[in-house]
CSV table of C-alpha atoms in Angstrom, one decimal:
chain,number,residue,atom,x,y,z
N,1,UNK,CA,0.0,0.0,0.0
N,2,UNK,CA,2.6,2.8,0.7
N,3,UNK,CA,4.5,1.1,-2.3
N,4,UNK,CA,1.7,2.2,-4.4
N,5,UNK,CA,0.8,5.3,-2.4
N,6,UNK,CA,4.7,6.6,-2.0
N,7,UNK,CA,6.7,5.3,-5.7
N,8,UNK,CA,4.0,5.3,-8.0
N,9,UNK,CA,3.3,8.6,-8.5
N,10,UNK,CA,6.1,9.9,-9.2
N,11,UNK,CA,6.8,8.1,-12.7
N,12,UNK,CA,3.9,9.6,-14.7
N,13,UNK,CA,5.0,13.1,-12.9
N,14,UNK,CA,8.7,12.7,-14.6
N,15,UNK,CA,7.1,11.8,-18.0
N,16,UNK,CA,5.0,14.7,-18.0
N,17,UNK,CA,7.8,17.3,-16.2
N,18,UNK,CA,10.0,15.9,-19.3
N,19,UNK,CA,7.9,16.2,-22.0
N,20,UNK,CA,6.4,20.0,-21.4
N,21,UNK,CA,9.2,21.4,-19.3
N,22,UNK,CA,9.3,23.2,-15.8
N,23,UNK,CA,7.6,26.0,-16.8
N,24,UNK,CA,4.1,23.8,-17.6
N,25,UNK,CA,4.5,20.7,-15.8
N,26,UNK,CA,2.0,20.9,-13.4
N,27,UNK,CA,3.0,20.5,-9.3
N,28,UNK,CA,3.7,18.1,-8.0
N,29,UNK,CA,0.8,18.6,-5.4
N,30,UNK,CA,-1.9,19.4,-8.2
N,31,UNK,CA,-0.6,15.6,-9.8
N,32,UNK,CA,-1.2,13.8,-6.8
N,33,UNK,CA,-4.3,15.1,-6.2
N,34,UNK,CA,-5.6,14.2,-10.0
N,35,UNK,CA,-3.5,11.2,-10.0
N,36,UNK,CA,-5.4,9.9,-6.3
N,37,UNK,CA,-8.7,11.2,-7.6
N,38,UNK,CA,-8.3,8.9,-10.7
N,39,UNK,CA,-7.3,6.0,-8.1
N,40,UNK,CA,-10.7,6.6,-5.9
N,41,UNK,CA,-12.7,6.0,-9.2
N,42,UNK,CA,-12.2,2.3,-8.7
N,43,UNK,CA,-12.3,2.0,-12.6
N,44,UNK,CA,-12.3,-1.4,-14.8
N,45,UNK,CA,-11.2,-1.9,-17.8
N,46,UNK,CA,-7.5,-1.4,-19.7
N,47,UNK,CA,-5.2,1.3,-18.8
N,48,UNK,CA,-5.5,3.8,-21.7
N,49,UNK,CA,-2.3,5.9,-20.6
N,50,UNK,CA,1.0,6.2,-18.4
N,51,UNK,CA,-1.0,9.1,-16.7
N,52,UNK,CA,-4.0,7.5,-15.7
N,53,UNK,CA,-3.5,5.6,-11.8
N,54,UNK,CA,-2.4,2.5,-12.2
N,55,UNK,CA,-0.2,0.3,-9.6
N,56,UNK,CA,3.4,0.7,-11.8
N,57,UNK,CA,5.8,-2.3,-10.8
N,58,UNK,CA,3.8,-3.2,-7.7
N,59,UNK,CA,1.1,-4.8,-10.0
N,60,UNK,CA,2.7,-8.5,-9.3
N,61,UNK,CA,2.4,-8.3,-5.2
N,62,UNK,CA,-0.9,-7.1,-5.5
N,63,UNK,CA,-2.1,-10.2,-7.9
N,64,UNK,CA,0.6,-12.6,-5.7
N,65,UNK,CA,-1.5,-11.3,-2.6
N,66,UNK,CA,-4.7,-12.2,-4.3
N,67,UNK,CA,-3.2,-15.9,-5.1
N,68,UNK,CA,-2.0,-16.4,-1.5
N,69,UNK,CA,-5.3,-15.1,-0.5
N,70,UNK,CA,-6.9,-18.0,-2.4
N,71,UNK,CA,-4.5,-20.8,-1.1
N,72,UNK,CA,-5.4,-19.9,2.2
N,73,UNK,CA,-8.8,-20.1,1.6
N,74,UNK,CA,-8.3,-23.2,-0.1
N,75,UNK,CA,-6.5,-24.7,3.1
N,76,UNK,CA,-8.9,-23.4,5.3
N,77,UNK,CA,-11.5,-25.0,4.1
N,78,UNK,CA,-10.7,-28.0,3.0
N,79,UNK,CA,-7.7,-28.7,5.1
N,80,UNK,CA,-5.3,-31.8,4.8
N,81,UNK,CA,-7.0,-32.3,1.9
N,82,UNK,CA,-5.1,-29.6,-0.1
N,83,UNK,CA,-2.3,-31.0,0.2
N,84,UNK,CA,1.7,-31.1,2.1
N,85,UNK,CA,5.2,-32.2,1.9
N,86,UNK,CA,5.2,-35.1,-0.4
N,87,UNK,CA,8.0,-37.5,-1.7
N,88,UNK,CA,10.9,-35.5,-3.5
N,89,UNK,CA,10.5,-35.5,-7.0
N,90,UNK,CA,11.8,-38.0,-9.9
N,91,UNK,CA,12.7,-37.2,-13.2
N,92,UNK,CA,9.5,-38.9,-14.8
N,93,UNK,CA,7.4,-36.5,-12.7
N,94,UNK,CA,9.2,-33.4,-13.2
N,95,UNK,CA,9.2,-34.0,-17.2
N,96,UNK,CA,5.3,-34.5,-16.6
N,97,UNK,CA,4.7,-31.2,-14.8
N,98,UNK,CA,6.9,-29.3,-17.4
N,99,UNK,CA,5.2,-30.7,-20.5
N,100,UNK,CA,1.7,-29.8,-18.8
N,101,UNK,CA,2.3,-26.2,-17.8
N,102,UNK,CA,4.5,-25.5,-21.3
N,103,UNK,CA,1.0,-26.9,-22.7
N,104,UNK,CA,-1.3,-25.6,-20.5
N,105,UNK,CA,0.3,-22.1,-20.7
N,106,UNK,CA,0.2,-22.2,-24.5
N,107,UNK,CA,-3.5,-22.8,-24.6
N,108,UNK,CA,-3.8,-20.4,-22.3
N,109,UNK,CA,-1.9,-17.4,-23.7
N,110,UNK,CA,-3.3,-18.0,-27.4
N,111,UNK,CA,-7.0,-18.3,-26.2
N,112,UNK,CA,-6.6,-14.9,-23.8
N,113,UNK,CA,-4.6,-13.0,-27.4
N,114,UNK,CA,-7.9,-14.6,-29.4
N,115,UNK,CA,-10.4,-12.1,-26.9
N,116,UNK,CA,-7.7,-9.5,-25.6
N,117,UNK,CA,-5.7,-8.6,-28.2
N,118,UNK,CA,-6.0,-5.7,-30.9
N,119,UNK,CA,-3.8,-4.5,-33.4
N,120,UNK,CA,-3.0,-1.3,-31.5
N,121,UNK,CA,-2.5,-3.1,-28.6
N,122,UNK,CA,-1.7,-6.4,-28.4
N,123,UNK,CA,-1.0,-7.1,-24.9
N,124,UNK,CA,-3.0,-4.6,-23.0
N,125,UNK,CA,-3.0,-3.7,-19.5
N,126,UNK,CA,-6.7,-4.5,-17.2
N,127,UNK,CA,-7.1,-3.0,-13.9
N,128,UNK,CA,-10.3,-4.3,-11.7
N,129,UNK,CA,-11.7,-1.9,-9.3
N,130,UNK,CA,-7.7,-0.1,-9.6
N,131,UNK,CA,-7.3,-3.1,-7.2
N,132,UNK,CA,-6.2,-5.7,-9.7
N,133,UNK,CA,-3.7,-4.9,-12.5
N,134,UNK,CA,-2.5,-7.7,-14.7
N,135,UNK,CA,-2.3,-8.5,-18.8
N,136,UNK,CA,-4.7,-10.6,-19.2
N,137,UNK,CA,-2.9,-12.4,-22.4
N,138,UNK,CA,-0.6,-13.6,-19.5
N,139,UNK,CA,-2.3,-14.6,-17.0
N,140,UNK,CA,-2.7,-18.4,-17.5
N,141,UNK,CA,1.3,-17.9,-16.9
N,142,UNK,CA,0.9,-16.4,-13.7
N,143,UNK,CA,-1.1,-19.3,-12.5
N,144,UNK,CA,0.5,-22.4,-13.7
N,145,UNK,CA,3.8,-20.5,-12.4
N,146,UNK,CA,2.1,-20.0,-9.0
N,147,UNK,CA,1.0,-23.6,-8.9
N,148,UNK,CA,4.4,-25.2,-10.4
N,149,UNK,CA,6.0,-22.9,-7.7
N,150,UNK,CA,3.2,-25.3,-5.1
N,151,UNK,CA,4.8,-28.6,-6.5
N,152,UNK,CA,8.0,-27.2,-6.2
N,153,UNK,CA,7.9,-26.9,-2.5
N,154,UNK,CA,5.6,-29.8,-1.5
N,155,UNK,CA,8.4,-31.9,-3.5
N,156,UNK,CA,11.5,-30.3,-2.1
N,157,UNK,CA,12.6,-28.9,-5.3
N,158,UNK,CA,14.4,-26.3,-3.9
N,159,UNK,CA,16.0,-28.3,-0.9
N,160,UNK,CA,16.5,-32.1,-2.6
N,161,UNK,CA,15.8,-30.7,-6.2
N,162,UNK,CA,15.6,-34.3,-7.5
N,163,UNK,CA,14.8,-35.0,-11.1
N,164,UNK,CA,14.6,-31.2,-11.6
N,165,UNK,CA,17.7,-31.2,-14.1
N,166,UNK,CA,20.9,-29.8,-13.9
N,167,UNK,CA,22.9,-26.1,-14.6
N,168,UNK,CA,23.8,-27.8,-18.3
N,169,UNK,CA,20.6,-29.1,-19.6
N,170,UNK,CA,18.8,-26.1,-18.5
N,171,UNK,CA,20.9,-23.7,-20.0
N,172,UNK,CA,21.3,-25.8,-23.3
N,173,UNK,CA,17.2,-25.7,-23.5
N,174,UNK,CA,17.4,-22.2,-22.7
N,175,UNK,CA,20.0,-21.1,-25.0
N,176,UNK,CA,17.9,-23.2,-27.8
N,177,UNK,CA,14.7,-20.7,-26.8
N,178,UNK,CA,16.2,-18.0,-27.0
N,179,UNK,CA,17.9,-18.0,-30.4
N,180,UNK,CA,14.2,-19.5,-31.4
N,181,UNK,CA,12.7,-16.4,-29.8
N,182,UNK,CA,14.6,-13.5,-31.1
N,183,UNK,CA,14.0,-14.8,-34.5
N,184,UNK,CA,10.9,-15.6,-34.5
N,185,UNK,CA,10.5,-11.5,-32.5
N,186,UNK,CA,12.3,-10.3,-35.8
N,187,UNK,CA,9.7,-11.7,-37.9
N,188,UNK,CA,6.5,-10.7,-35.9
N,189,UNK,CA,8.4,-7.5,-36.6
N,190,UNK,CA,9.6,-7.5,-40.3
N,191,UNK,CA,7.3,-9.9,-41.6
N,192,UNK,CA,4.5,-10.6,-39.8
N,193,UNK,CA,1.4,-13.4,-40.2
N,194,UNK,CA,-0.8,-15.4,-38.2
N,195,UNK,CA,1.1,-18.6,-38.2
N,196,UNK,CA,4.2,-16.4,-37.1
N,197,UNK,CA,2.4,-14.6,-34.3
N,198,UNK,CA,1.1,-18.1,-32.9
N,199,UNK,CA,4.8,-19.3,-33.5
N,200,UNK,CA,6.1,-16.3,-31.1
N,201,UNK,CA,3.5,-16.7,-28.7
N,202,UNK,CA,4.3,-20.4,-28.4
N,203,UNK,CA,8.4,-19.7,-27.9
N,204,UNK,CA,7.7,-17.3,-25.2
N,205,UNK,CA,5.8,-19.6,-23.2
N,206,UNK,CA,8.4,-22.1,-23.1
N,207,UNK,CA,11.2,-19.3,-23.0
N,208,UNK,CA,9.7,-18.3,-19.8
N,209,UNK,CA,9.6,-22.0,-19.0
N,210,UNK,CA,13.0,-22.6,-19.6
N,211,UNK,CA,14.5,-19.6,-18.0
N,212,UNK,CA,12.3,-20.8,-14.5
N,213,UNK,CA,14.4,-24.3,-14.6
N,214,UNK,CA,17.8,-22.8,-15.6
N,215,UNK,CA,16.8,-20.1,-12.5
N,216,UNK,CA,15.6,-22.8,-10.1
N,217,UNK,CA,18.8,-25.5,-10.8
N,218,UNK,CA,21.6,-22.2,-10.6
N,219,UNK,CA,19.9,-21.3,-7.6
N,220,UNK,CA,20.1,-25.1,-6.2
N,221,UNK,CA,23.8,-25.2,-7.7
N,222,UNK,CA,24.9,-22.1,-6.6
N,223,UNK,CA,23.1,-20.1,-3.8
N,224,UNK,CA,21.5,-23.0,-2.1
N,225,UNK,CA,23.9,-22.2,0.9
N,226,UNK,CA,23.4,-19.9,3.6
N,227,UNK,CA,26.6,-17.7,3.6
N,228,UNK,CA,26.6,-14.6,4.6
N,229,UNK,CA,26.2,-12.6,1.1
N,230,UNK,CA,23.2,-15.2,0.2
N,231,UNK,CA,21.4,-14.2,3.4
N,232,UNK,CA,21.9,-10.5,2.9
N,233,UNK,CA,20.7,-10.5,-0.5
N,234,UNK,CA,17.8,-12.4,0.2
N,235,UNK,CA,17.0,-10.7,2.9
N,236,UNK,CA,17.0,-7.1,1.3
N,237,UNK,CA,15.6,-8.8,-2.3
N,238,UNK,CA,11.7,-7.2,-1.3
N,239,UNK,CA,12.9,-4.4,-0.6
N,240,UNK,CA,14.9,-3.9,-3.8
N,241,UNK,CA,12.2,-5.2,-5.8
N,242,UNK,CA,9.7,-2.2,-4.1
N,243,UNK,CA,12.4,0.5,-4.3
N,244,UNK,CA,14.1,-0.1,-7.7
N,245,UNK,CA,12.0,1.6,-10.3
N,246,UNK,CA,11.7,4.6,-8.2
N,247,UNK,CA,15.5,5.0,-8.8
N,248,UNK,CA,15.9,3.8,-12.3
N,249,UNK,CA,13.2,6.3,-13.6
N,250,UNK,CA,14.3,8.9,-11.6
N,251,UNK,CA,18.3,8.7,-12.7
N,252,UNK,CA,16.0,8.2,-16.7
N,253,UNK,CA,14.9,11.5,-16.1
N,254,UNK,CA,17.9,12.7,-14.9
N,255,UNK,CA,20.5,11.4,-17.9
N,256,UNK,CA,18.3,12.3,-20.2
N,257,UNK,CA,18.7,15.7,-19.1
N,258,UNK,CA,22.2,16.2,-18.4
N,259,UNK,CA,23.6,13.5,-20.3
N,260,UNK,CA,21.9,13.4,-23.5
N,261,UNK,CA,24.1,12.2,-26.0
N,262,UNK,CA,26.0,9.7,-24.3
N,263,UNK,CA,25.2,5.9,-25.4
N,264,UNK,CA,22.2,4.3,-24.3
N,265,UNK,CA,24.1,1.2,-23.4
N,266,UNK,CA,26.6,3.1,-21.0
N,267,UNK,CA,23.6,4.5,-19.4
N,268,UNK,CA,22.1,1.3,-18.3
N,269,UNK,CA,25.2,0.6,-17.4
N,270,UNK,CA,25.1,3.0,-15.2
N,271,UNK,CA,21.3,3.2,-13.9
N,272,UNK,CA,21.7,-0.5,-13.7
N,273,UNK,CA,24.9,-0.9,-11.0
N,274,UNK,CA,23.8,2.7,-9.7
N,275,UNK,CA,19.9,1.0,-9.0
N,276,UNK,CA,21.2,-1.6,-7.8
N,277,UNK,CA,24.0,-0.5,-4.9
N,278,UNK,CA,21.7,2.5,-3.7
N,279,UNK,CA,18.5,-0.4,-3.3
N,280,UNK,CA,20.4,-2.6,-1.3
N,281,UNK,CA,22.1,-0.3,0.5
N,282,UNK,CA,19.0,1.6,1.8
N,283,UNK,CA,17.7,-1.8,2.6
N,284,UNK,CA,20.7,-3.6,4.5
N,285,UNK,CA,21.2,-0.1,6.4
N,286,UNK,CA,17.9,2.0,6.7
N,287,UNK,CA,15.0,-0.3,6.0
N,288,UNK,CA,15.7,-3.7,7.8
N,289,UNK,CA,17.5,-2.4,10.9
N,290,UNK,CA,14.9,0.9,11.4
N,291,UNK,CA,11.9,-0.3,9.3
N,292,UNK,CA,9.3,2.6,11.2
N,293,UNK,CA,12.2,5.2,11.1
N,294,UNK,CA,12.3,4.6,7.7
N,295,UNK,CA,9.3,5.0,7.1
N,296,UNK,CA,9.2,8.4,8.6
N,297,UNK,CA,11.8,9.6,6.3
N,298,UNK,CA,9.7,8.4,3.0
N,299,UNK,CA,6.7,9.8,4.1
N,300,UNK,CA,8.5,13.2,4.6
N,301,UNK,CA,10.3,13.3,1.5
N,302,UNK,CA,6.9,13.0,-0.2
N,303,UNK,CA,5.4,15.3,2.0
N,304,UNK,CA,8.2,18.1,1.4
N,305,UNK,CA,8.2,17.0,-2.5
N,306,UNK,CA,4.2,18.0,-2.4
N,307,UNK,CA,4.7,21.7,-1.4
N,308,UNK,CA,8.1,22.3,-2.8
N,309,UNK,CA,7.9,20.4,-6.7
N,310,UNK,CA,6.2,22.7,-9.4
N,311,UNK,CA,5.1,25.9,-9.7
């Protein structure tokens, strides 16, 4: 909630203080107060533009909230019955639940492109009630990753990781998708037709599929011990993920107006490492040793941004 109430904002507010200058870019009061009022409307339907409220970033832990919402429910009313730990998994059954959520997801995403879909924009954005913000053409990946994520645990993928596949085999696969991908991408962009579009829709499924195993056997290879560094970057990894695009928008703005001409690859570079240290760092320092402190300091920073920003 203060994620949405405290970062959000302040993207559309950039975009519009680039794009007509100081001198008729509103304030930054008279933005939030449109921008909130927009919010209270509890609208339905696709996001039309960058200005209008929408949850930025912090869509996913609003939808992962409504999942986990769900589960519980699930467990609370049917109990035992939901399921638990189960025997660790073989290679027979971890081939099975791959081949059914690469299928399952495929159905999925073509179906939602055949209703969603439109040639000005293909993969549009749906809030519900500004409550809910997803794209619908991907939600049938959300929640056969959600579920797979379920089997995972209950079959100690992440602990035992048996039958899940190793560092090699994954990264073969996902080496294989990609190249398949970005071709396929230049062609839905060059030379485009229906059987191409289906092709690319397909590849993306299982690139997302394939970079989830290559993830999930690195992380049992290499992270799946508790030193120090592991614990610290796991521990601040929320945080980063709320805070990031706050910085990476704001040092946009800010190269783009004192930096113009230098390459675009040096500058994410730059935003990139720069994003990154200044995240973790207010994490490991402010936010997990003085969490209410910290707090403090956000909500005066906005406060102080509200009368001071603008004309």
């Amino acid at each position: 909630m203060l994620g949405v109430l405290l970062v959000t904002p302040l993207p559309p507010y950039f975009e519009a203080y680039l794009d007509r200058g100081a001198s008729l870019a509103p304030s930054f009061r008279t933005h939030c107060a449109s921008y909130f009022q927009d919010g209270l409307r509890l609208a339905t339907g696709t996001v039309s533009s960058t200005e209008q409220f929408n949850q930025g970033h912090l869509w996913f832990v609003s939808l992962l909230l409504l999942f986990f919402l769900v589960l519980a429910a699930w467990h609370a009313l049917w109990g035992s019955a939901a399921g638990g730990r189960k025997a660790p998994a073989t290679r027979q059954s971890t081939v099975t639940a791959v081949a059914l959520v690469g299928f399952l997801s495929i159905l999925g995403t073509l179906f939602a492109h055949s209703i969603f879909s439109t040639p000005e924009d293909p993969e549009p954005w749906l809030v519900i009630g500004n409550v809910l913000q997803f794209q619908p053409t991907r939600l049938s990946l959300y929640v056969l990753f959600f579920l797979l994520g379920l089997r995972a645990w209950s079959q100690h993928w992440f602990s035992g990781g048996h039958g899940v596949g190793t560092v090699g085999l994954w990264g073969g696969v996902l080496a294989a998708m990609l190249a398949t991908f970005l071709v396929l991408f230049h062609l839905v962009v060059t030379n485009y037709s229906v059987a191409i579009g289906v092709a690319y829709l397909v590849s993306r499924c299982l690139l997302c599929l394939s970079f989830l195993f290559f993830l999930l056997a690195a992380g049992r290879r290499f992270w799946n011990t508790p030193t120090m560094a592991n614990v610290s970057l796991a521990a601040s990894s929320y945080d980063i993920y709320l805070l990031h695009f706050l910085v990476v928008v704001g040092l946009q703005a800010l190269l783009l107006v004192v930096w113009p001409q230098t390459s675009v690859y040096l500058k994410a570079m730059l935003i990139t490492v720069t994003a990154i240290t200044t995240c973790y760092g207010t994490s490991r320092w402010l936010v997990r040793p003085h969490p209410l402190p910290a707090v403090g300091i956000f909500l005066t920073c906005f406060a102080l941004a509200l009368f001071l920003v603008g004309p």
